[in-house]
C-alpha cells in the first residue's frame, strides 16, 4: 500500500458488486463501526478507513505536513483510497464530522456517491456549539487537547446512557497528537460557511439522516435541512444521543441497510 494513502481495510463480498464506505468523525477511527461491520459484510463489499492523523493513519501525518487541512483536501484523501482500490461508486455511511466530508465528496466528485447515510449529522453549529468552538479555539494552544475533548464529549453526550459513546470517542482521540488536534479544530471553524452553502443547494443524491432524539446540538439544524431538500429523509431514534451507531446499532443498521437496499432496486 502506498504510504500516502490513508490506512484502510476492505471486506470483499463473494457476489455483491455494491460498495459501502464508512467515514468516522474527528477524534474517532474506523473502530467505531464495530457494531455495523457484521451486518454490512453480509450484504455488501465494505471499506473502512482512518482519516489523516487518526487511528492507524496517524503515522501518515508527515506526508500531509505541507498539505493544508481543508474540507476539500481531507475529502480528496478519501477519494484517493477509492481510486487506489478501483472503486468507482459507493454508498457512504458517516457519523458526526464524517458526514460533512461525505456531503463534500458529493459536491466535488458526485460520481463516486450513490447515496449517503449521515448519522449524528453536523449541518450547522448552533449557539452552544459555536460557543464551544470559540472557547476551544481560544484555549487550544494552552490546554492539553484531551481536556478540551473530554469537555466537548460530555457537553455533546451528557446523559448516563451516552457514557459508552463518550468513553469510546475519548479513547480513540487519545491517539491524536496536540498538533493534529489543533489542525482538525481549525477545520471545525469552517463548518458553518460550508454548511450554509450546502443548505442553499439541493442535491440529486439520496440522503438518509439518522439522528438520536437526544442529540440536542445537531438535531434541530438537520430538521431544517431536510425540510428544504426533496431527496433527504430523516429517521430519529428514541433514547439516543449523538453517536447513534454505537448507542442504538440495531436501529441504525436496520434503517441504513433498508435505505441502501432501496437505492439498489
CSV table of C-alpha atoms in Angstrom, one decimal:
chain,number,residue,atom,x,y,z
A,1,UNK,CA,0.0,0.0,0.0
A,2,UNK,CA,1.3,3.4,-0.9
A,3,UNK,CA,2.5,5.4,2.1
A,4,UNK,CA,0.4,8.5,1.0
A,5,UNK,CA,-2.8,6.5,1.1
A,6,UNK,CA,-4.9,6.5,4.2
A,7,UNK,CA,-4.9,3.3,6.2
A,8,UNK,CA,-8.0,1.3,5.2
A,9,UNK,CA,-9.4,-2.2,5.4
A,10,UNK,CA,-11.5,-4.0,2.8
A,11,UNK,CA,-14.0,-6.7,3.4
A,12,UNK,CA,-15.0,-8.2,-0.1
A,13,UNK,CA,-18.3,-9.8,-0.7
A,14,UNK,CA,-18.5,-13.1,-2.7
A,15,UNK,CA,-21.3,-11.9,-5.0
A,16,UNK,CA,-22.2,-8.3,-4.5
A,17,UNK,CA,-20.8,-5.6,-6.7
A,18,UNK,CA,-22.0,-2.8,-4.4
A,19,UNK,CA,-19.6,-1.0,-2.1
A,20,UNK,CA,-20.3,0.7,1.2
A,21,UNK,CA,-17.6,3.2,2.6
A,22,UNK,CA,-17.7,4.2,6.3
A,23,UNK,CA,-16.3,7.5,7.4
A,24,UNK,CA,-15.8,8.3,11.1
A,25,UNK,CA,-15.7,11.7,12.8
A,26,UNK,CA,-13.0,13.9,14.2
A,27,UNK,CA,-11.1,12.2,17.0
A,28,UNK,CA,-12.5,8.7,16.2
A,29,UNK,CA,-11.3,5.9,13.9
A,30,UNK,CA,-12.7,3.1,11.8
A,31,UNK,CA,-13.1,1.1,15.1
A,32,UNK,CA,-16.3,3.0,15.9
A,33,UNK,CA,-18.1,0.9,13.2
A,34,UNK,CA,-17.6,-2.4,15.1
A,35,UNK,CA,-21.4,-2.7,15.5
A,36,UNK,CA,-22.1,-2.2,11.8
A,37,UNK,CA,-19.5,-4.4,10.3
A,38,UNK,CA,-21.1,-7.8,10.7
A,39,UNK,CA,-24.4,-6.8,9.3
A,40,UNK,CA,-23.0,-4.9,6.4
A,41,UNK,CA,-20.5,-7.6,5.4
A,42,UNK,CA,-23.4,-10.0,4.8
A,43,UNK,CA,-24.8,-7.8,2.1
A,44,UNK,CA,-22.0,-5.7,0.5
A,45,UNK,CA,-18.4,-5.0,-0.1
A,46,UNK,CA,-17.2,-2.8,2.8
A,47,UNK,CA,-14.4,-0.3,3.1
A,48,UNK,CA,-13.3,1.1,6.4
A,49,UNK,CA,-10.7,3.9,6.6
A,50,UNK,CA,-8.9,6.0,9.2
A,51,UNK,CA,-8.8,9.8,8.4
A,52,UNK,CA,-5.5,11.5,8.3
A,53,UNK,CA,-3.9,11.7,11.8
A,54,UNK,CA,-6.5,9.3,13.2
A,55,UNK,CA,-6.3,5.6,14.1
A,56,UNK,CA,-3.7,3.7,12.0
A,57,UNK,CA,-3.3,6.7,9.7
A,58,UNK,CA,-1.6,8.6,12.5
A,59,UNK,CA,1.8,7.6,11.1
A,60,UNK,CA,0.9,9.4,7.8
A,61,UNK,CA,1.0,12.8,9.4
A,62,UNK,CA,4.4,13.7,7.9
A,63,UNK,CA,3.0,13.0,4.4
A,64,UNK,CA,0.4,15.8,4.9
A,65,UNK,CA,2.7,18.4,6.6
A,66,UNK,CA,2.6,20.7,3.6
A,67,UNK,CA,-1.0,19.9,2.7
A,68,UNK,CA,-3.5,22.4,4.1
A,69,UNK,CA,-6.2,20.9,6.2
A,70,UNK,CA,-9.3,21.9,4.3
A,71,UNK,CA,-12.5,20.0,3.8
A,72,UNK,CA,-11.6,19.6,0.2
A,73,UNK,CA,-8.2,18.2,0.9
A,74,UNK,CA,-9.4,15.8,3.6
A,75,UNK,CA,-12.2,14.7,1.2
A,76,UNK,CA,-9.7,14.1,-1.5
A,77,UNK,CA,-7.8,11.7,0.8
A,78,UNK,CA,-10.9,9.5,0.8
A,79,UNK,CA,-11.3,9.8,-3.0
A,80,UNK,CA,-7.6,8.6,-3.3
A,81,UNK,CA,-8.5,5.5,-1.3
A,82,UNK,CA,-11.4,4.8,-3.7
A,83,UNK,CA,-9.2,5.2,-6.7
A,84,UNK,CA,-6.5,3.1,-5.2
A,85,UNK,CA,-9.0,0.2,-4.9
A,86,UNK,CA,-10.7,0.9,-8.3
A,87,UNK,CA,-14.0,1.7,-6.6
A,88,UNK,CA,-15.9,3.9,-9.0
A,89,UNK,CA,-19.0,4.5,-6.8
A,90,UNK,CA,-20.3,3.6,-3.4
A,91,UNK,CA,-22.9,4.2,-0.7
A,92,UNK,CA,-21.3,6.3,2.1
A,93,UNK,CA,-22.1,5.9,5.8
A,94,UNK,CA,-20.8,8.6,8.1
A,95,UNK,CA,-21.0,9.8,11.7
A,96,UNK,CA,-20.6,13.3,13.1
A,97,UNK,CA,-17.9,15.3,11.3
A,98,UNK,CA,-17.5,12.5,8.8
A,99,UNK,CA,-21.0,13.4,7.5
A,100,UNK,CA,-19.6,16.8,6.3
A,101,UNK,CA,-16.8,15.0,4.4
A,102,UNK,CA,-19.3,12.7,2.7
A,103,UNK,CA,-21.5,15.6,1.8
A,104,UNK,CA,-18.4,17.5,0.5
A,105,UNK,CA,-17.4,14.5,-1.7
A,106,UNK,CA,-20.9,14.6,-3.1
A,107,UNK,CA,-20.2,18.2,-4.1
A,108,UNK,CA,-16.7,17.9,-5.5
A,109,UNK,CA,-16.9,14.4,-7.0
A,110,UNK,CA,-20.6,13.3,-7.1
A,111,UNK,CA,-19.9,10.4,-9.5
A,112,UNK,CA,-18.5,8.5,-6.5
A,113,UNK,CA,-21.6,8.8,-4.3
A,114,UNK,CA,-24.6,6.5,-4.9
A,115,UNK,CA,-26.3,7.6,-1.6
A,116,UNK,CA,-25.4,9.0,1.8
A,117,UNK,CA,-26.4,7.7,5.3
A,118,UNK,CA,-25.5,10.6,7.7
A,119,UNK,CA,-25.6,9.6,11.4
A,120,UNK,CA,-25.3,12.3,14.1
A,121,UNK,CA,-25.1,14.7,11.2
A,122,UNK,CA,-23.5,18.1,11.6
A,123,UNK,CA,-25.3,20.5,9.3
A,124,UNK,CA,-24.8,23.7,11.3
A,125,UNK,CA,-23.3,24.8,14.7
A,126,UNK,CA,-25.9,26.3,17.0
A,127,UNK,CA,-25.2,28.9,19.7
A,128,UNK,CA,-24.0,26.2,22.1
A,129,UNK,CA,-21.7,24.5,19.7
A,130,UNK,CA,-20.4,27.8,18.3
A,131,UNK,CA,-19.5,28.8,21.9
A,132,UNK,CA,-17.7,25.5,22.4
A,133,UNK,CA,-15.7,26.1,19.2
A,134,UNK,CA,-14.9,29.7,20.2
A,135,UNK,CA,-13.7,28.6,23.7
A,136,UNK,CA,-11.7,25.7,22.2
A,137,UNK,CA,-10.1,28.0,19.7
A,138,UNK,CA,-9.1,30.4,22.4
A,139,UNK,CA,-7.5,27.8,24.7
A,140,UNK,CA,-6.3,25.2,22.2
A,141,UNK,CA,-2.6,26.3,22.5
A,142,UNK,CA,-2.7,26.4,26.3
A,143,UNK,CA,-4.7,23.4,27.5
A,144,UNK,CA,-4.0,19.8,26.8
A,145,UNK,CA,-6.3,18.8,23.9
A,146,UNK,CA,-7.7,15.8,25.9
A,147,UNK,CA,-9.1,18.2,28.5
A,148,UNK,CA,-11.0,20.1,25.7
A,149,UNK,CA,-12.0,16.8,24.0
A,150,UNK,CA,-13.5,15.4,27.2
A,151,UNK,CA,-15.4,18.6,27.9
A,152,UNK,CA,-16.8,18.6,24.3
A,153,UNK,CA,-17.7,14.9,24.6
A,154,UNK,CA,-19.6,15.5,27.9
A,155,UNK,CA,-21.5,18.5,26.6
A,156,UNK,CA,-22.5,16.8,23.4
A,157,UNK,CA,-23.4,13.5,25.1
A,158,UNK,CA,-24.3,14.4,28.7
A,159,UNK,CA,-26.7,11.6,29.7
A,160,UNK,CA,-25.8,8.4,31.6
A,161,UNK,CA,-26.8,6.3,28.6
A,162,UNK,CA,-24.4,8.2,26.4
A,163,UNK,CA,-21.4,7.1,28.6
A,164,UNK,CA,-20.2,4.4,26.3
A,165,UNK,CA,-20.1,6.8,23.3
A,166,UNK,CA,-18.2,9.3,25.4
A,167,UNK,CA,-15.6,6.8,26.5
A,168,UNK,CA,-15.2,5.4,23.0
A,169,UNK,CA,-14.6,8.8,21.5
A,170,UNK,CA,-12.2,9.8,24.2
A,171,UNK,CA,-10.3,6.6,23.9
A,172,UNK,CA,-9.9,7.0,20.2
A,173,UNK,CA,-9.0,10.7,20.5
A,174,UNK,CA,-6.0,9.8,22.7
A,175,UNK,CA,-4.2,8.6,19.5
A,176,UNK,CA,-4.2,12.2,18.2
A,177,UNK,CA,-1.2,14.4,19.0
A,178,UNK,CA,-1.8,18.0,20.1
A,179,UNK,CA,-0.7,19.5,16.8
A,180,UNK,CA,-3.1,17.2,14.9
A,181,UNK,CA,-5.9,18.1,17.2
A,182,UNK,CA,-5.3,21.8,16.5
A,183,UNK,CA,-5.4,21.2,12.8
A,184,UNK,CA,-8.7,19.4,13.0
A,185,UNK,CA,-10.1,22.0,15.4
A,186,UNK,CA,-9.3,24.8,12.9
A,187,UNK,CA,-11.2,22.8,10.3
A,188,UNK,CA,-14.3,23.0,12.5
A,189,UNK,CA,-14.2,26.7,12.2
A,190,UNK,CA,-15.1,26.3,8.5
A,191,UNK,CA,-18.2,24.3,9.2
A,192,UNK,CA,-20.9,27.0,9.2
A,193,UNK,CA,-20.0,28.7,5.9
A,194,UNK,CA,-19.7,25.4,4.1
A,195,UNK,CA,-22.9,24.0,5.5
A,196,UNK,CA,-24.8,27.2,4.7
A,197,UNK,CA,-23.8,26.7,1.1
A,198,UNK,CA,-25.0,23.1,1.3
A,199,UNK,CA,-28.2,24.2,2.8
A,200,UNK,CA,-28.9,26.6,0.0
A,201,UNK,CA,-28.1,23.9,-2.7
A,202,UNK,CA,-30.2,20.8,-3.0
A,203,UNK,CA,-28.5,17.7,-4.5
A,204,UNK,CA,-29.9,14.8,-6.5
A,205,UNK,CA,-28.2,12.1,-4.5
A,206,UNK,CA,-30.5,10.4,-1.9
A,207,UNK,CA,-29.7,11.2,1.7
A,208,UNK,CA,-30.8,9.4,4.9
A,209,UNK,CA,-30.2,11.3,8.1
A,210,UNK,CA,-30.2,9.1,11.3
A,211,UNK,CA,-30.3,11.2,14.5
A,212,UNK,CA,-30.8,10.5,18.1
A,213,UNK,CA,-33.7,12.3,19.7
A,214,UNK,CA,-31.3,13.4,22.4
A,215,UNK,CA,-28.8,14.9,20.0
A,216,UNK,CA,-29.6,18.3,21.3
A,217,UNK,CA,-26.8,20.2,19.5
A,218,UNK,CA,-27.4,18.9,16.0
A,219,UNK,CA,-31.0,17.5,15.6
A,220,UNK,CA,-32.7,20.9,15.1
A,221,UNK,CA,-30.5,22.0,12.2
A,222,UNK,CA,-30.9,18.7,10.5
A,223,UNK,CA,-34.7,19.0,10.6
A,224,UNK,CA,-34.3,22.4,8.9
A,225,UNK,CA,-32.1,20.9,6.2
A,226,UNK,CA,-34.5,18.0,5.5
A,227,UNK,CA,-37.4,20.4,5.1
A,228,UNK,CA,-35.6,22.2,2.3
A,229,UNK,CA,-34.2,19.2,0.3
A,230,UNK,CA,-36.5,16.9,-1.6
A,231,UNK,CA,-34.1,13.9,-1.7
A,232,UNK,CA,-33.5,13.9,2.1
A,233,UNK,CA,-35.3,11.9,4.7
A,234,UNK,CA,-34.9,11.8,8.5
A,235,UNK,CA,-35.1,8.9,10.9
A,236,UNK,CA,-34.9,9.7,14.6
A,237,UNK,CA,-34.1,7.2,17.3
A,238,UNK,CA,-35.6,7.5,20.8
A,239,UNK,CA,-33.4,7.4,23.9
A,240,UNK,CA,-30.3,8.0,21.8
A,241,UNK,CA,-27.7,10.8,21.6
A,242,UNK,CA,-25.2,11.9,19.1
A,243,UNK,CA,-23.3,8.7,18.3
A,244,UNK,CA,-26.4,6.8,17.3
A,245,UNK,CA,-24.5,3.9,15.5
A,246,UNK,CA,-22.9,3.0,18.9
A,247,UNK,CA,-25.8,3.7,21.2
A,248,UNK,CA,-28.6,2.0,19.1
A,249,UNK,CA,-26.8,-0.1,16.5
A,250,UNK,CA,-29.8,-2.3,16.0
A,251,UNK,CA,-32.0,0.6,14.7
A,252,UNK,CA,-29.1,2.3,13.0
A,253,UNK,CA,-28.3,-0.8,11.0
A,254,UNK,CA,-32.0,-1.5,10.3
A,255,UNK,CA,-32.7,1.9,8.9
A,256,UNK,CA,-29.5,2.3,7.0
A,257,UNK,CA,-29.5,-1.1,5.3
A,258,UNK,CA,-33.1,-0.7,4.3
A,259,UNK,CA,-32.3,2.7,2.8
A,260,UNK,CA,-29.3,1.4,0.8
A,261,UNK,CA,-31.3,-1.7,-0.4
A,262,UNK,CA,-34.0,0.7,-1.6
A,263,UNK,CA,-31.4,2.7,-3.7
A,264,UNK,CA,-30.2,-0.6,-5.3
A,265,UNK,CA,-33.6,-1.6,-6.6
